[in-house]
Amino acid sequence: MSGRTKNLAYIFGMLLVLILLFSKILFTHQIIRAPDIINEFYWGVKGIGDLKFWELFRVNLDSAGWDLFVNSGSTNEGGAASMQFLFLRNLVFWIFPAPASVAWYIVLHFFIGAAGTYYYCRLIGTSRMAALLGGLIFAISPENVSLINAGHVMKMATISFAPWAFYFLEKGFKTRRVIFFFTTGFILAYQFFHTHWQIAYYTCLGMGVYGLIRCVGIFMNKGGEGNEDGFRIVGLNLVTLFFFLSTVAISLAPLANWSKGTNRGTESGANSAATSSGNQSKGGLDREEAMSWSLPPEELAGFVIPGFFGLSRQEAGANPPNIASYYWGRMRFTQTVSYLGLLPWLLLPLPLIFRRDRYTWLALTAVVIGLFFSMGKYTFFYNLLFDYFPGINRFRVPKMIMFMPVLGLGVIAARGIDVLLDDAVRSTQAFRRYLLGMLAVPALLLTLLAVELIGREYWARTFFDVLAQPTRYEEGLQLVAQRWNNLVAETGIAAALAALFAATFAAVYRKWLPVKYLPIVLLVLYLGDVGRINSKFLFLVDEPHKTKGVKSPVMKFLLAKGSKQFRTLPMDGSDPMQLASNGIPVMFTSNPIQQMRWQQFLDSFVVGGLMPDIINVKYLLLPSTEYQQQKGQMGNRFALTFTSPDGGLVVLENRAVLPKGWLVSAAAVITDPAKRLELLQKAQFNPASVALVESPPPIPLADPNSALTPLPAQNVTVSVYEGDHIVVNAVTPVNSLLVTGEKYYKGWKATIDGKTTEIVPVNHILRGVYLTPGTHKVEFRFDPLPFKIGKYLTLASFALFAGMLIREWLLQRREMRDER
């Protein structure tokens, strides 16, 4: 059997192990209980199974995309258009039956990550069995697997490509062949296309550190006479960088432009610094929000005792019975667990003692730097990066980088297995000292257990305030006993597990256990260890009724009303995406990243004011009980128009809503955003007659302080209303400003009777154009330039990469002929 065939056999075996471990969520008619899956992700992919096969590979890059139904109109300027290249995603959801297809998609990506780790380990010289363990550590580490609980499907998919990026980069360093550097850039771009940009950014950071260390090492080893090769390697790394940037341009260029105007962009006013020209905003999140999800240093104990601070599924719902205690640590909340398994930590010292080469130090760098980074606000290191390193302050959840320590630990553990299998190593004094250290681990844990049992009352009193803090599901004094009992139980389990590992090492050393069985025994123990924790996060529920395409009576009523030019505002606590995904435009959908103008509008939004009228909110959804309490205050403006059959929900119609487009003959120039928003809250302001603008009108308009009569509504008609194309016909008796109930956004372009004109911001959030008297056709198109530039750069990069693959194939054929 050839080496390639043996590798494939091990890879196939790894796939079987993963299918067995995750069989509960793979072979089922139920769905993973995670809000992000049930309410969002599943809705977006459920229809893929109904497509024809050739439709799975259809790509349409004609439009950057403006979503009419979400958030009163939203876009990322085409930054997610690259998801159309995710053909594997389409195939998975086409082949596997719903709803288990979501789980298959997750597990297959764990397999992709495991295979990448396996091949990286093989590339740096580990045995196949050791590489198998390294791959499984990456794939089934609870730190990664518990992301299933959070429902972060695309995050898990994005993580899975990180090992392959390191594999191809190292392959390039070893062979000096340009194709592997190009492939590295392509893998990084493909990872970015999965739309979890924070994971992609962290992978790029890791790649940068890896490439820098390898380049420095080459220069140091070569000396002066070998610098030519070193400079070539530096050049190839730059090729990787530029090829990645050009390949990912279809996403990166639009997102870079889009992000400027968001609450994390340079226009947000956050993180201002004094300069010679005045205060300058670096943008991003403010420090406290950006660092809220930092790993507290004391929770490093969770690497040995996984349930030390409890385990949590709070964001997905109440804990299942096999979780004895909710998370009670210092993070704002957590959906995951920081456990990586005990075995990798026990193996970590071996390469540091016996294999101190570049690959051990590179893997250790990933572990150490990743851990310090994940601790965020608790370290000087992350605070320094936040202040000075580009991009760091755009993201929250520093702990999200933990996939890098998992990868590094998997590589170190693989090398540790090979050290254990080395007869010469096991006969050394250094190994005997290592073995004593392994025996000390269960002894220390047993000592800790004794301290916990003996000093129970003392510790409970000392940490009473911490142990008694309530969760969203529990409160009361019983939490103290519950959490302490869980802590004691988890310490005992960790001690027993450490004793089993230590006994296994000792049995091999004493030759009671044949060394050839050692990897199998360790693998079984590791699977049992992490399987116990992972099982707590593989929780299923029946497929929600709403995702089966059945529309509620309220949805049917709203759809029957017809026009998508008017919006609905749910005020019953339900997820607005239920409406949006059924073709009902909603005013607001939650998103941590919003455009600044829109965020300011939301922050000052008052239902009883003028704001719902100008943004075309025609329907409100309220619980019936709440409506009965408030209807006396609503007057005649909001009229009851529908009650759900169960009587629990009512639909109110806003009789004061403005049409999609209207004309005003006067405009008041208000440059202060706060003052504009304040005026929009005042009942005496009439948006049907006067508009608030931010610069003087280019044509004479009426005095906004004079008595004004609204221009006839029938003077404006909307003949086309599509995602990226709106056509408005207007008859203007006087100089006017045409106002539309659509968000102002820089990517929109407008023409009047075929001639380009400027779109101006109106009433802080809307868009408008100035018109002279006459009959006009006003056409709006969403056509942002960065998307077009990025699209052509990406397509050109695809063509270049295809050419490089053909070139490599021809070179290999030539080499094979020469060998003959």
Short mmCIF file of C-alpha atoms in Angstrom, two decimals, residues 19-20 22-29 100 104:
data_model
loop_
_atom_site.label_atom_id
_atom_site.label_comp_id
_atom_site.label_asym_id
_atom_site.label_seq_id
_atom_site.Cartn_x
_atom_site.Cartn_y
_atom_site.Cartn_z
CA ILE A 19 -19.76 10.29 12.14
CA LEU A 20 -19.93 7.92 15.11
CA PHE A 22 -21.89 12.99 16.14
CA SER A 23 -24.42 10.31 15.12
CA LYS A 24 -26.97 11.74 17.54
CA ILE A 25 -27.32 14.94 15.52
CA LEU A 26 -26.68 13.38 12.10
CA PHE A 27 -29.21 10.56 11.99
CA THR A 28 -32.33 12.28 13.22
CA HIS A 29 -35.49 14.04 12.11
CA ALA A 100 -30.29 17.09 9.91
CA TRP A 104 -24.07 17.23 8.41
#
